[in-house]
PDB file of C-alpha atoms in Angstrom:
ATOM      1  CA  MET A   1       0.000   0.000   0.000  1.00 48.00           C
ATOM      2  CA  LYS A   2       2.809   2.384   0.872  1.00 42.00           C
ATOM      3  CA  THR A   3       4.496   1.766  -2.491  1.00 44.00           C
ATOM      4  CA  ASN A   4       1.240   2.364  -4.374  1.00 48.00           C
ATOM      5  CA  TYR A   5       0.637   5.594  -2.443  1.00 42.00           C
ATOM      6  CA  LEU A   6       4.125   6.929  -3.211  1.00 42.00           C
ATOM      7  CA  SER A   7       3.654   6.023  -6.864  1.00 44.00           C
ATOM      8  CA  LEU A   8       0.374   7.957  -6.982  1.00 44.00           C
ATOM      9  CA  VAL A   9       1.970  11.012  -5.341  1.00 41.00           C
ATOM     10  CA  ASN A  10       4.797  10.971  -7.875  1.00 43.00           C
ATOM     11  CA  GLU A  11       2.349  10.727 -10.779  1.00 47.00           C
ATOM     12  CA  VAL A  12       0.322  13.711  -9.516  1.00 46.00           C
ATOM     13  CA  ALA A  13       3.474  15.788  -8.995  1.00 45.00           C
ATOM     14  CA  LEU A  14       4.632  14.938 -12.517  1.00 43.00           C
ATOM     15  CA  LEU A  15       1.253  15.968 -13.972  1.00 50.00           C
ATOM     16  CA  PHE A  16       1.367  19.351 -12.229  1.00 48.00           C
ATOM     17  CA  THR A  17       4.936  19.923 -13.441  1.00 45.00           C
ATOM     18  CA  VAL A  18       3.994  19.124 -17.049  1.00 43.00           C
ATOM     19  CA  LEU A  19       0.958  21.422 -16.923  1.00 48.00           C
ATOM     20  CA  LEU A  20       2.967  24.215 -15.356  1.00 51.00           C
ATOM     21  CA  PHE A  21       5.775  24.290 -17.876  1.00 47.00           C
ATOM     22  CA  SER A  22       3.700  23.481 -20.965  1.00 47.00           C
ATOM     23  CA  SER A  23       1.503  26.515 -20.256  1.00 52.00           C
ATOM     24  CA  CYS A  24       4.493  28.734 -19.582  1.00 56.00           C
ATOM     25  CA  GLN A  25       6.312  27.415 -22.642  1.00 44.00           C
ATOM     26  CA  GLY A  26       3.345  28.279 -24.822  1.00 42.00           C
ATOM     27  CA  GLN A  27       3.727  31.892 -23.740  1.00 46.00           C
ATOM     28  CA  THR A  28       7.513  32.251 -23.807  1.00 39.00           C
ATOM     29  CA  GLN A  29       7.772  30.744 -27.285  1.00 40.00           C
ATOM     30  CA  ARG A  30       5.088  32.896 -28.859  1.00 43.00           C
ATOM     31  CA  ASN A  31       7.553  34.860 -30.970  1.00 43.00           C
ATOM     32  CA  HIS A  32       9.130  31.681 -32.312  1.00 38.00           C
ATOM     33  CA  THR A  33       5.786  30.296 -33.473  1.00 43.00           C
ATOM     34  CA  ALA A  34       4.467  33.596 -34.764  1.00 43.00           C
ATOM     35  CA  ASN A  35       3.012  33.917 -38.228  1.00 57.00           C
ATOM     36  CA  ALA A  36       3.903  37.348 -39.581  1.00 59.00           C
ATOM     37  CA  LYS A  37       0.599  37.574 -41.466  1.00 84.00           C
ATOM     38  CA  LEU A  38      -1.583  37.049 -38.409  1.00 92.00           C
ATOM     39  CA  ILE A  39      -3.002  39.885 -36.361  1.00 95.00           C
ATOM     40  CA  GLY A  40      -0.864  39.964 -33.249  1.00 95.00           C
ATOM     41  CA  GLY A  41       1.833  37.834 -34.859  1.00 93.00           C
ATOM     42  CA  GLY A  42       0.331  34.578 -33.635  1.00 87.00           C
ATOM     43  CA  CYS A  43      -0.062  33.137 -30.167  1.00 87.00           C
ATOM     44  CA  ASP A  44       0.636  29.561 -29.147  1.00 83.00           C
ATOM     45  CA  GLY A  45      -2.210  28.660 -26.806  1.00 87.00           C
ATOM     46  CA  CYS A  46      -4.582  31.582 -27.314  1.00 91.00           C
ATOM     47  CA  GLU A  47      -6.760  29.406 -29.549  1.00 91.00           C
ATOM     48  CA  LEU A  48      -7.727  27.436 -26.447  1.00 96.00           C
ATOM     49  CA  MET A  49     -10.036  30.322 -25.571  1.00 97.00           C
ATOM     50  CA  TYR A  50     -12.683  28.686 -27.770  1.00 97.00           C
ATOM     51  CA  ILE A  51     -12.661  25.401 -25.851  1.00 97.00           C
ATOM     52  CA  GLY A  52     -15.528  25.512 -23.383  1.00 96.00           C
ATOM     53  CA  MET A  53     -16.429  29.090 -24.293  1.00 97.00           C
ATOM     54  CA  PRO A  54     -20.034  29.777 -23.210  1.00 96.00           C
ATOM     55  CA  ARG A  55     -22.528  30.799 -25.859  1.00 94.00           C
ATOM     56  CA  GLN A  56     -23.662  33.664 -23.666  1.00 97.00           C
ATOM     57  CA  ILE A  57     -20.794  35.579 -22.078  1.00 98.00           C
ATOM     58  CA  LYS A  58     -21.460  38.283 -19.517  1.00 98.00           C
ATOM     59  CA  ALA A  59     -19.486  41.428 -18.744  1.00 98.00           C
ATOM     60  CA  ILE A  60     -18.833  40.117 -15.218  1.00 98.00           C
ATOM     61  CA  ASP A  61     -17.250  36.749 -14.473  1.00 98.00           C
ATOM     62  CA  THR A  62     -16.419  34.927 -11.257  1.00 98.00           C
ATOM     63  CA  SER A  63     -13.582  32.443 -11.710  1.00 98.00           C
ATOM     64  CA  ALA A  64     -13.393  28.985 -10.197  1.00 96.00           C
ATOM     65  CA  GLY A  65     -10.614  30.317  -7.982  1.00 97.00           C
ATOM     66  CA  TRP A  66     -12.944  32.734  -6.178  1.00 97.00           C
ATOM     67  CA  ALA A  67     -14.204  29.925  -3.902  1.00 96.00           C
ATOM     68  CA  GLU A  68     -10.710  28.592  -3.230  1.00 96.00           C
ATOM     69  CA  LYS A  69      -7.923  29.626  -0.879  1.00 95.00           C
ATOM     70  CA  GLY A  70      -6.085  32.759  -1.887  1.00 96.00           C
ATOM     71  CA  GLN A  71      -6.197  36.545  -1.900  1.00 97.00           C
ATOM     72  CA  LYS A  72      -9.518  37.609  -3.425  1.00 98.00           C
ATOM     73  CA  LEU A  73      -9.088  39.989  -6.352  1.00 98.00           C
ATOM     74  CA  LEU A  74     -11.386  42.136  -8.478  1.00 98.00           C
ATOM     75  CA  ILE A  75     -10.087  43.384 -11.829  1.00 98.00           C
ATOM     76  CA  SER A  76     -12.317  45.794 -13.709  1.00 98.00           C
ATOM     77  CA  GLY A  77     -11.953  48.382 -16.408  1.00 98.00           C
ATOM     78  CA  THR A  78     -12.928  49.646 -19.835  1.00 98.00           C
ATOM     79  CA  VAL A  79     -11.883  48.350 -23.224  1.00 98.00           C
ATOM     80  CA  LEU A  80     -11.339  51.212 -25.677  1.00 98.00           C
ATOM     81  CA  LYS A  81     -10.961  51.347 -29.431  1.00 97.00           C
ATOM     82  CA  ARG A  82      -7.657  52.259 -31.064  1.00 95.00           C
ATOM     83  CA  ASP A  83      -8.255  55.983 -30.481  1.00 96.00           C
ATOM     84  CA  GLY A  84      -8.034  55.358 -26.740  1.00 96.00           C
ATOM     85  CA  LYS A  85     -11.340  57.174 -26.157  1.00 97.00           C
ATOM     86  CA  THR A  86     -14.249  55.253 -27.692  1.00 98.00           C
ATOM     87  CA  PRO A  87     -15.674  52.356 -25.621  1.00 98.00           C
ATOM     88  CA  ALA A  88     -15.541  49.003 -27.414  1.00 98.00           C
ATOM     89  CA  PRO A  89     -18.557  46.728 -26.816  1.00 98.00           C
ATOM     90  CA  ASP A  90     -18.784  42.964 -27.363  1.00 98.00           C
ATOM     91  CA  VAL A  91     -15.058  42.312 -27.001  1.00 98.00           C
ATOM     92  CA  VAL A  92     -14.261  38.922 -25.472  1.00 98.00           C
ATOM     93  CA  ILE A  93     -11.442  38.737 -22.941  1.00 98.00           C
ATOM     94  CA  TYR A  94     -10.218  35.238 -22.134  1.00 98.00           C
ATOM     95  CA  TYR A  95      -8.044  34.752 -19.061  1.00 98.00           C
ATOM     96  CA  TRP A  96      -6.225  31.864 -17.413  1.00 98.00           C
ATOM     97  CA  GLN A  97      -3.992  31.700 -14.374  1.00 98.00           C
ATOM     98  CA  THR A  98      -2.291  29.575 -11.750  1.00 98.00           C
ATOM     99  CA  ASP A  99      -3.928  28.588  -8.479  1.00 98.00           C
ATOM    100  CA  ASN A 100      -2.771  29.729  -5.031  1.00 96.00           C
ATOM    101  CA  LYS A 101       0.111  27.239  -5.167  1.00 97.00           C
ATOM    102  CA  GLY A 102       1.439  28.366  -8.533  1.00 97.00           C
ATOM    103  CA  TYR A 103       0.093  25.520 -10.668  1.00 98.00           C
ATOM    104  CA  TYR A 104      -2.205  25.440 -13.680  1.00 97.00           C
ATOM    105  CA  SER A 105      -4.043  22.732 -11.814  1.00 96.00           C
ATOM    106  CA  PRO A 106      -6.648  20.608 -13.607  1.00 94.00           C
ATOM    107  CA  ARG A 107     -10.153  19.851 -12.454  1.00 92.00           C
ATOM    108  CA  LYS A 108     -12.133  16.657 -12.853  1.00 91.00           C
ATOM    109  CA  GLY A 109     -14.171  16.705 -16.038  1.00 91.00           C
ATOM    110  CA  MET A 110     -12.092  19.358 -17.816  1.00 94.00           C
ATOM    111  CA  ASP A 111     -11.727  19.129 -21.565  1.00 95.00           C
ATOM    112  CA  LYS A 112      -8.311  17.528 -22.020  1.00 95.00           C
ATOM    113  CA  ARG A 113      -7.407  20.029 -24.727  1.00 95.00           C
ATOM    114  CA  ALA A 114      -7.489  22.864 -22.176  1.00 96.00           C
ATOM    115  CA  LEU A 115      -5.602  21.114 -19.360  1.00 96.00           C
ATOM    116  CA  ARG A 116      -2.465  23.193 -19.765  1.00 95.00           C
ATOM    117  CA  HIS A 117      -4.431  26.349 -18.934  1.00 97.00           C
ATOM    118  CA  GLY A 118      -5.644  24.842 -15.674  1.00 97.00           C
ATOM    119  CA  HIS A 119      -9.101  25.108 -14.163  1.00 97.00           C
ATOM    120  CA  ILE A 120      -8.959  28.823 -13.257  1.00 98.00           C
ATOM    121  CA  ARG A 121      -9.933  30.212 -16.625  1.00 98.00           C
ATOM    122  CA  GLY A 122     -12.857  32.214 -17.900  1.00 98.00           C
ATOM    123  CA  TRP A 123     -14.344  34.791 -20.235  1.00 98.00           C
ATOM    124  CA  VAL A 124     -15.916  38.220 -20.107  1.00 98.00           C
ATOM    125  CA  LYS A 125     -17.543  40.182 -22.921  1.00 98.00           C
ATOM    126  CA  THR A 126     -17.579  43.947 -22.642  1.00 98.00           C
ATOM    127  CA  ASP A 127     -20.949  45.660 -22.302  1.00 98.00           C
ATOM    128  CA  GLN A 128     -22.141  48.596 -24.415  1.00 98.00           C
ATOM    129  CA  GLN A 129     -19.913  50.952 -22.408  1.00 98.00           C
ATOM    130  CA  GLY A 130     -16.888  48.709 -22.896  1.00 98.00           C
ATOM    131  CA  LYS A 131     -16.907  47.678 -19.227  1.00 98.00           C
ATOM    132  CA  TYR A 132     -15.825  44.324 -17.802  1.00 98.00           C
ATOM    133  CA  ALA A 133     -15.085  42.835 -14.367  1.00 98.00           C
ATOM    134  CA  ILE A 134     -13.375  39.643 -13.185  1.00 98.00           C
ATOM    135  CA  TYR A 135     -13.667  38.245  -9.663  1.00 98.00           C
ATOM    136  CA  THR A 136     -10.835  35.812  -8.998  1.00 98.00           C
ATOM    137  CA  ILE A 137      -7.860  35.258  -6.696  1.00 98.00           C
ATOM    138  CA  ARG A 138      -4.335  36.525  -7.063  1.00 98.00           C
ATOM    139  CA  PRO A 139      -2.330  33.846  -8.829  1.00 98.00           C
ATOM    140  CA  ALA A 140       0.737  32.495  -7.092  1.00 97.00           C
ATOM    141  CA  THR A 141       4.089  32.604  -8.813  1.00 96.00           C
ATOM    142  CA  TYR A 142       5.471  29.374 -10.222  1.00 96.00           C
ATOM    143  CA  PRO A 143       6.994  27.117  -7.543  1.00 96.00           C
ATOM    144  CA  ASP A 144      10.493  27.769  -8.914  1.00 95.00           C
ATOM    145  CA  ARG A 145       9.809  31.541  -8.712  1.00 94.00           C
ATOM    146  CA  SER A 146      11.056  31.973 -12.272  1.00 92.00           C
ATOM    147  CA  GLU A 147       8.386  34.524 -13.198  1.00 93.00           C
ATOM    148  CA  PRO A 148       6.315  37.182 -11.440  1.00 95.00           C
ATOM    149  CA  ALA A 149       2.755  36.094 -10.673  1.00 97.00           C
ATOM    150  CA  HIS A 150       0.585  36.774 -13.703  1.00 97.00           C
ATOM    151  CA  ILE A 151      -2.742  36.258 -15.424  1.00 98.00           C
ATOM    152  CA  HIS A 152      -2.640  35.410 -19.125  1.00 97.00           C
ATOM    153  CA  THR A 153      -5.093  37.229 -21.368  1.00 97.00           C
ATOM    154  CA  SER A 154      -6.185  37.109 -24.990  1.00 97.00           C
ATOM    155  CA  ILE A 155      -8.672  39.202 -26.932  1.00 97.00           C
ATOM    156  CA  LYS A 156     -11.258  38.435 -29.602  1.00 98.00           C
ATOM    157  CA  GLU A 157     -12.785  41.474 -31.245  1.00 98.00           C
ATOM    158  CA  PRO A 158     -16.151  40.925 -32.966  1.00 97.00           C
ATOM    159  CA  GLU A 159     -15.003  42.315 -36.321  1.00 95.00           C
ATOM    160  CA  LEU A 160     -11.589  40.635 -36.532  1.00 96.00           C
ATOM    161  CA  PRO A 161     -11.062  37.066 -37.777  1.00 94.00           C
ATOM    162  CA  THR A 162      -8.556  35.933 -35.135  1.00 94.00           C
ATOM    163  CA  GLU A 163      -7.709  36.414 -31.492  1.00 96.00           C
ATOM    164  CA  TYR A 164      -4.500  38.000 -30.187  1.00 97.00           C
ATOM    165  CA  TYR A 165      -2.772  38.243 -26.840  1.00 97.00           C
ATOM    166  CA  ILE A 166      -2.230  41.370 -24.777  1.00 97.00           C
ATOM    167  CA  ASP A 167       0.155  42.003 -21.905  1.00 96.00           C
ATOM    168  CA  GLU A 168      -0.180  39.546 -19.051  1.00 95.00           C
ATOM    169  CA  PHE A 169      -1.640  41.070 -15.901  1.00 97.00           C
ATOM    170  CA  VAL A 170       1.177  41.382 -13.350  1.00 97.00           C
ATOM    171  CA  PHE A 171       1.285  43.132 -10.000  1.00 97.00           C
ATOM    172  CA  ASP A 172       3.159  46.300  -9.129  1.00 96.00           C
ATOM    173  CA  ASP A 173       3.842  45.098  -5.568  1.00 95.00           C
ATOM    174  CA  ASP A 174       5.305  41.756  -6.666  1.00 96.00           C
ATOM    175  CA  PRO A 175       8.969  41.535  -5.559  1.00 94.00           C
ATOM    176  CA  LEU A 176       9.706  39.408  -8.634  1.00 94.00           C
ATOM    177  CA  LEU A 177       8.610  42.235 -10.942  1.00 94.00           C
ATOM    178  CA  ILE A 178      12.111  43.639 -11.076  1.00 89.00           C
ATOM    179  CA  SER A 179      13.244  46.409 -13.409  1.00 84.00           C
ATOM    180  CA  LYS A 180      14.483  44.006 -16.088  1.00 76.00           C
ATOM    181  CA  LYS A 181      11.116  42.256 -16.211  1.00 84.00           C
ATOM    182  CA  ARG A 182       9.229  45.566 -16.314  1.00 89.00           C
ATOM    183  CA  GLU A 183      11.327  46.675 -19.266  1.00 87.00           C
ATOM    184  CA  SER A 184      10.574  43.452 -21.122  1.00 86.00           C
ATOM    185  CA  LEU A 185       6.812  44.028 -21.102  1.00 90.00           C
ATOM    186  CA  GLU A 186       5.475  44.688 -24.588  1.00 93.00           C
ATOM    187  CA  ASN A 187       2.728  47.146 -23.643  1.00 96.00           C
ATOM    188  CA  ARG A 188       0.324  45.278 -25.898  1.00 97.00           C
ATOM    189  CA  GLY A 189      -3.088  46.802 -25.309  1.00 97.00           C
ATOM    190  CA  GLY A 190      -1.515  49.020 -22.666  1.00 96.00           C
ATOM    191  CA  SER A 191       0.574  48.242 -19.615  1.00 95.00           C
ATOM    192  CA  GLY A 192      -0.448  45.039 -17.873  1.00 95.00           C
ATOM    193  CA  ILE A 193       0.902  46.180 -14.508  1.00 96.00           C
ATOM    194  CA  LEU A 194      -1.911  46.211 -11.966  1.00 97.00           C
ATOM    195  CA  LYS A 195      -1.770  48.413  -8.864  1.00 97.00           C
ATOM    196  CA  PRO A 196      -4.206  46.834  -6.406  1.00 97.00           C
ATOM    197  CA  SER A 197      -5.813  48.757  -3.574  1.00 97.00           C
ATOM    198  CA  VAL A 198      -7.293  47.060  -0.522  1.00 96.00           C
ATOM    199  CA  SER A 199     -10.929  47.050   0.590  1.00 95.00           C
ATOM    200  CA  GLY A 200     -11.411  44.710   3.543  1.00 95.00           C
ATOM    201  CA  ASP A 201     -10.297  41.252   2.409  1.00 96.00           C
ATOM    202  CA  LEU A 202     -10.550  42.215  -1.261  1.00 98.00           C
ATOM    203  CA  GLN A 203      -7.870  43.635  -3.527  1.00 98.00           C
ATOM    204  CA  ILE A 204      -9.186  45.853  -6.316  1.00 98.00           C
ATOM    205  CA  ALA A 205      -7.366  46.750  -9.520  1.00 98.00           C
ATOM    206  CA  LYS A 206      -8.418  48.907 -12.472  1.00 97.00           C
ATOM    207  CA  HIS A 207      -7.168  47.928 -15.885  1.00 97.00           C
ATOM    208  CA  HIS A 208      -8.111  49.643 -19.132  1.00 98.00           C
ATOM    209  CA  ILE A 209      -7.280  48.065 -22.477  1.00 98.00           C
ATOM    210  CA  ILE A 210      -6.696  49.854 -25.799  1.00 98.00           C
ATOM    211  CA  LEU A 211      -7.424  47.603 -28.745  1.00 98.00           C
ATOM    212  CA  GLY A 212      -4.685  47.352 -31.337  1.00 97.00           C
ATOM    213  CA  LEU A 213      -2.078  49.218 -29.275  1.00 97.00           C
ATOM    214  CA  ASN A 214       1.333  47.727 -30.118  1.00 97.00           C
ATOM    215  CA  ILE A 215      -0.357  44.771 -31.820  1.00 97.00           C
ATOM    216  CA  PRO A 216       1.521  43.665 -34.975  1.00 96.00           C
ATOM    217  CA  ASN A 217      -0.483  43.548 -38.222  1.00 96.00           C
ATOM    218  CA  TYR A 218      -3.458  45.272 -36.619  1.00 96.00           C
ATOM    219  CA  PRO A 219      -5.677  46.696 -39.389  1.00 94.00           C
ATOM    220  CA  PRO A 220      -4.904  50.416 -39.678  1.00 89.00           C
ATOM    221  CA  GLU A 221      -8.455  51.233 -40.692  1.00 78.00           C
ATOM    222  CA  HIS A 222     -10.023  49.338 -37.784  1.00 76.00           C
TER     223      HIS A 222
END
């Protein structure tokens, strides 16, 4: 029994490790897999936003992580068109993140194609004023502390044929967000650095997104 138990523990640990690094690898190798003709230059993994996507998507979403251990977090803001002023309705934002232990942990019954994004994933669609809100928890950094804690995000505009990624949401108070890492951010859609404030047991962060900003091959007339 003891041998079987240790074998099971090792298998679970291996699964978490594979999910962790396959998700991270999909992000760090984006530029290598990019197609120069695609809006955004391509994104390895962003296409998984369509797996399990609800037919009706609301402007407010509560992630699976909200009911789990971790620092509760509310991210809200406005998505604007390329002029940085006009609200953009019906824009889908897909997000995925680690749990409070730093893993893209699976959940029973998940579609196997989306396992590398973990079970804390979801969608919001901006309302007529371009507003959105996400209730979740702050993700933990990877167990090896190789990256600042972050939430991956990709965008699907209603009038564009493909999705594209924007800057990951990172946190201004994260000690791993050192100067070198800050300088490496692409500012796609605007800075992804969140500056949370505290309200009771909730952290609140505003984040506005400008469509097309620093996005390669973005239609100039859009």
